[in-house]
Amino acid sequence: MKLLMKIVFSSILVMFLSNVMNGVHVDNFTTSIIVAVVLGLLNIFVKPILVLFTLPVTVFTLGLFLLVINALLILLCAKIVVGFRVDSFFAALIFSIVLSLLQSVMYGLIKDEKK
């Protein structure tokens, strides 16, 4: 149930950010649900491999290269999901930062409700 709530909240945030931000476009709510699922799967399977291969750069930049990896995952998701478009790398970078921050807040609220 918690996973389903996270997917729904993530899809709502994706839809909200696409309406607020320039450069990120989502056709409809169904597409935003697919984007949330695909981003979750990319974060589970692809991100650890990218982090491992770019570990020296990540250490050298004190972890800031992880923002670049997140933006690349957003761009990869835009290539995979039909109806989700990101205009530029900078838009993907800002989108990934804001989405991560908002997800942290929302997941914190979900976690606190169970206590």
Coordinates of N, CA and C in Angstrom, one line a residue:
M1 N 0.8 -1.2 0.0 CA 0.0 0.0 0.0 C 0.9 1.3 0.0
K2 N 2.0 1.2 0.7 CA 2.9 2.3 0.8 C 3.5 2.6 -0.5
L3 N 3.9 1.5 -1.3 CA 4.5 1.7 -2.6 C 3.5 2.4 -3.6
L4 N 2.2 1.9 -3.5 CA 1.2 2.5 -4.3 C 1.0 4.0 -4.0
M5 N 1.0 4.4 -2.7 CA 0.9 5.8 -2.4 C 2.1 6.6 -2.9
K6 N 3.3 6.0 -2.8 CA 4.5 6.7 -3.3 C 4.4 6.9 -4.8
I7 N 3.9 5.9 -5.6 CA 3.7 6.1 -7.0 C 2.7 7.2 -7.3
V8 N 1.6 7.2 -6.6 CA 0.5 8.2 -6.9 C 1.0 9.6 -6.5
F9 N 1.7 9.7 -5.4 CA 2.3 11.0 -5.0 C 3.3 11.5 -6.0
S10 N 4.2 10.6 -6.5 CA 5.2 10.9 -7.5 C 4.6 11.3 -8.8
S11 N 3.5 10.6 -9.2 CA 2.9 11.0 -10.4 C 2.2 12.4 -10.3
I12 N 1.6 12.7 -9.2 CA 1.0 14.0 -8.9 C 2.1 15.1 -9.0
L13 N 3.2 14.8 -8.4 CA 4.3 15.8 -8.4 C 4.8 16.0 -9.8
V14 N 4.9 14.9 -10.6 CA 5.4 15.0 -12.0 C 4.4 15.8 -12.8
M15 N 3.1 15.6 -12.6 CA 2.1 16.4 -13.3 C 2.2 17.9 -12.9
F16 N 2.3 18.1 -11.6 CA 2.4 19.5 -11.1 C 3.6 20.2 -11.6
L17 N 4.7 19.5 -11.6 CA 6.0 20.2 -12.1 C 5.9 20.4 -13.6
S18 N 5.3 19.6 -14.3 CA 5.2 19.8 -15.8 C 4.3 21.0 -16.1
N19 N 3.3 21.3 -15.2 CA 2.5 22.5 -15.4 C 3.2 23.7 -14.9
V20 N 4.1 23.6 -13.9 CA 4.7 24.8 -13.4 C 6.0 25.2 -14.2
M21 N 6.8 24.2 -14.6 CA 8.1 24.4 -15.2 C 8.0 24.5 -16.7
N22 N 8.8 25.3 -17.3 CA 9.0 25.3 -18.7 C 10.0 24.3 -19.1
G23 N 9.8 23.6 -20.2 CA 10.8 22.6 -20.7 C 10.4 21.2 -20.3
V24 N 9.4 21.0 -19.5 CA 9.0 19.6 -19.1 C 7.5 19.5 -19.5
H25 N 7.2 18.5 -20.3 CA 5.8 18.3 -20.8 C 5.3 16.9 -20.6
V26 N 4.1 16.8 -19.9 CA 3.5 15.5 -19.7 C 2.1 15.6 -20.3
D27 N 1.7 14.6 -21.2 CA 0.4 14.7 -21.9 C -0.8 14.6 -21.0
N28 N -0.8 13.6 -20.1 CA -1.9 13.4 -19.2 C -1.5 12.7 -17.9
F29 N -2.4 12.4 -17.0 CA -2.1 11.8 -15.7 C -1.6 10.4 -15.9
T30 N -2.2 9.7 -16.8 CA -1.7 8.3 -17.1 C -0.3 8.3 -17.4
T31 N 0.2 9.2 -18.3 CA 1.6 9.3 -18.6 C 2.4 9.6 -17.4
S32 N 1.9 10.5 -16.5 CA 2.7 10.8 -15.3 C 2.8 9.6 -14.4
I33 N 1.8 8.7 -14.4 CA 2.0 7.5 -13.6 C 3.0 6.6 -14.2
I34 N 3.0 6.5 -15.5 CA 4.1 5.7 -16.2 C 5.4 6.3 -16.0
V35 N 5.5 7.6 -16.0 CA 6.8 8.3 -15.7 C 7.3 8.0 -14.3
A36 N 6.4 8.0 -13.3 CA 6.8 7.7 -11.9 C 7.3 6.3 -11.8
V37 N 6.6 5.3 -12.5 CA 7.0 3.9 -12.4 C 8.4 3.7 -13.1
V38 N 8.5 4.3 -14.3 CA 9.8 4.1 -15.0 C 10.9 4.8 -14.3
L39 N 10.7 6.0 -13.7 CA 11.8 6.6 -13.0 C 12.2 5.8 -11.7
G40 N 11.2 5.2 -11.1 CA 11.5 4.3 -10.0 C 12.3 3.1 -10.4
L41 N 12.0 2.5 -11.5 CA 12.7 1.3 -12.1 C 14.1 1.7 -12.5
L42 N 14.3 2.9 -13.1 CA 15.6 3.4 -13.5 C 16.5 3.7 -12.3
N43 N 15.9 4.2 -11.3 CA 16.6 4.5 -10.0 C 17.0 3.2 -9.3
I44 N 16.3 2.1 -9.5 CA 16.6 0.8 -8.9 C 17.7 0.1 -9.7
F45 N 17.5 0.1 -11.0 CA 18.4 -0.8 -11.8 C 19.5 -0.1 -12.5
V46 N 19.3 1.1 -13.0 CA 20.3 1.8 -13.8 C 21.2 2.7 -13.0
K47 N 20.6 3.4 -12.1 CA 21.4 4.4 -11.3 C 22.6 3.8 -10.6
P48 N 22.4 2.6 -9.9 CA 23.6 2.1 -9.2 C 24.8 1.7 -10.1
I49 N 24.5 1.3 -11.3 CA 25.5 1.0 -12.3 C 26.2 2.3 -12.7
L50 N 25.4 3.3 -13.0 CA 26.0 4.6 -13.4 C 26.9 5.2 -12.2
V51 N 26.4 5.1 -11.0 CA 27.1 5.6 -9.9 C 28.4 4.8 -9.7
L52 N 28.4 3.5 -9.9 CA 29.6 2.7 -9.8 C 30.6 3.1 -10.8
F53 N 30.2 3.3 -12.1 CA 31.1 3.7 -13.2 C 31.7 5.1 -13.0
T54 N 30.9 5.9 -12.4 CA 31.3 7.3 -12.3 C 31.8 7.7 -10.9
L55 N 32.1 6.7 -10.1 CA 32.5 6.9 -8.7 C 33.7 7.9 -8.6
P56 N 34.8 7.8 -9.4 CA 35.9 8.8 -9.3 C 35.4 10.2 -9.5
V57 N 34.6 10.4 -10.5 CA 34.1 11.8 -10.8 C 33.2 12.2 -9.7
T58 N 32.4 11.3 -9.2 CA 31.5 11.7 -8.1 C 32.3 12.1 -6.8
V59 N 33.3 11.3 -6.5 CA 34.1 11.7 -5.3 C 34.8 13.0 -5.6
F60 N 35.4 13.2 -6.8 CA 36.1 14.4 -7.1 C 35.2 15.7 -7.0
T61 N 34.0 15.5 -7.4 CA 33.0 16.7 -7.3 C 32.2 16.7 -6.0
L62 N 32.6 15.9 -5.0 CA 32.0 15.8 -3.7 C 30.5 15.5 -3.8
G63 N 30.2 14.6 -4.7 CA 28.8 14.1 -4.9 C 27.9 14.9 -5.8
L64 N 28.4 16.1 -6.3 CA 27.6 16.9 -7.2 C 27.3 16.2 -8.5
F65 N 28.1 15.3 -8.9 CA 27.9 14.6 -10.2 C 26.7 13.7 -10.1
L66 N 26.2 13.4 -8.9 CA 25.0 12.6 -8.8 C 23.8 13.4 -9.4
L67 N 23.8 14.8 -9.3 CA 22.8 15.6 -10.0 C 22.8 15.4 -11.5
V68 N 24.0 15.3 -12.0 CA 24.1 15.0 -13.5 C 23.5 13.6 -13.8
I69 N 23.8 12.6 -13.0 CA 23.2 11.3 -13.2 C 21.7 11.3 -13.1
N70 N 21.2 12.0 -12.2 CA 19.7 12.2 -12.0 C 19.1 12.8 -13.3
A71 N 19.8 13.9 -13.8 CA 19.3 14.5 -15.0 C 19.3 13.6 -16.2
L72 N 20.4 12.8 -16.3 CA 20.5 11.8 -17.4 C 19.4 10.8 -17.3
L73 N 19.0 10.4 -16.1 CA 17.9 9.4 -15.9 C 16.6 10.0 -16.3
I74 N 16.4 11.3 -16.1 CA 15.2 12.0 -16.5 C 15.1 12.0 -18.0
L75 N 16.3 12.3 -18.7 CA 16.3 12.3 -20.1 C 16.1 11.0 -20.7
L76 N 16.6 9.9 -20.1 CA 16.4 8.6 -20.5 C 14.9 8.2 -20.4
C77 N 14.3 8.6 -19.3 CA 12.9 8.3 -19.1 C 12.1 9.0 -20.2
A78 N 12.5 10.2 -20.6 CA 11.8 11.0 -21.6 C 11.9 10.2 -23.0
K79 N 13.0 9.5 -23.2 CA 13.2 8.7 -24.4 C 12.3 7.5 -24.4
I80 N 12.1 6.9 -23.2 CA 11.4 5.7 -23.1 C 9.9 5.9 -23.1
V81 N 9.4 6.9 -22.3 CA 7.9 7.1 -22.2 C 7.4 8.0 -23.2
V82 N 6.4 7.5 -24.0 CA 5.8 8.3 -25.0 C 4.8 9.3 -24.2
G83 N 4.9 10.6 -24.6 CA 4.0 11.6 -24.0 C 4.8 12.4 -22.9
F84 N 6.0 12.0 -22.6 CA 6.8 12.8 -21.6 C 8.0 13.3 -22.4
R85 N 8.1 14.7 -22.4 CA 9.2 15.3 -23.1 C 9.9 16.3 -22.2
V86 N 11.2 16.3 -22.4 CA 12.1 17.3 -21.7 C 12.9 18.0 -22.7
D87 N 12.8 19.4 -22.7 CA 13.4 20.1 -23.8 C 14.9 20.2 -23.7
S88 N 15.5 20.2 -22.6 CA 17.0 20.4 -22.5 C 17.5 19.7 -21.2
F89 N 18.8 19.6 -21.2 CA 19.5 19.0 -20.1 C 19.3 19.9 -18.8
F90 N 19.3 21.2 -19.0 CA 19.1 22.1 -17.8 C 17.7 21.9 -17.3
A91 N 16.7 21.8 -18.1 CA 15.4 21.5 -17.6 C 15.3 20.2 -16.9
A92 N 16.0 19.2 -17.4 CA 16.0 17.9 -16.7 C 16.7 18.0 -15.4
L93 N 17.7 18.8 -15.3 CA 18.5 19.0 -14.0 C 17.6 19.7 -13.0
I94 N 17.0 20.7 -13.4 CA 16.1 21.5 -12.4 C 14.9 20.6 -12.0
F95 N 14.3 19.9 -13.0 CA 13.2 19.0 -12.8 C 13.6 17.9 -11.7
S96 N 14.8 17.3 -11.9 CA 15.2 16.2 -11.0 C 15.5 16.8 -9.6
I97 N 16.0 18.0 -9.5 CA 16.3 18.5 -8.2 C 15.0 18.8 -7.5
V98 N 14.1 19.5 -8.1 CA 12.8 19.9 -7.5 C 12.0 18.6 -7.2
L99 N 11.9 17.7 -8.1 CA 11.2 16.4 -7.9 C 11.7 15.7 -6.7
S100 N 13.0 15.6 -6.6 CA 13.7 14.9 -5.4 C 13.3 15.6 -4.1
L101 N 13.4 16.9 -4.1 CA 13.1 17.6 -2.9 C 11.6 17.4 -2.5
L102 N 10.7 17.6 -3.4 CA 9.3 17.4 -3.1 C 8.9 16.0 -2.7
Q103 N 9.6 15.0 -3.4 CA 9.4 13.6 -3.0 C 9.8 13.3 -1.6
S104 N 10.9 13.9 -1.2 CA 11.4 13.8 0.2 C 10.4 14.3 1.2
V105 N 9.9 15.5 0.9 CA 8.9 16.0 1.8 C 7.6 15.1 1.8
M106 N 7.1 14.7 0.7 CA 5.9 13.9 0.6 C 6.1 12.5 1.3
Y107 N 7.3 11.9 1.1 CA 7.6 10.6 1.7 C 7.7 10.8 3.2
G108 N 8.3 11.9 3.6 CA 8.4 12.2 5.1 C 7.0 12.3 5.7
L109 N 6.1 12.9 5.0 CA 4.7 13.0 5.5 C 4.0 11.7 5.6
I110 N 4.3 10.8 4.6 CA 3.7 9.5 4.6 C 4.2 8.7 5.7
K111 N 5.5 8.8 6.0 CA 6.2 8.1 7.0 C 5.7 8.5 8.4
D112 N 5.4 9.8 8.6 CA 5.0 10.3 9.9 C 3.5 10.0 10.2
E113 N 2.7 9.8 9.1 CA 1.3 9.4 9.4 C 1.2 8.0 10.0
K114 N 2.1 7.1 9.8 CA 2.0 5.8 10.3 C 2.4 5.7 11.8
K115 N 3.1 6.7 12.3 CA 3.5 6.7 13.7 C 2.4 6.9 14.7

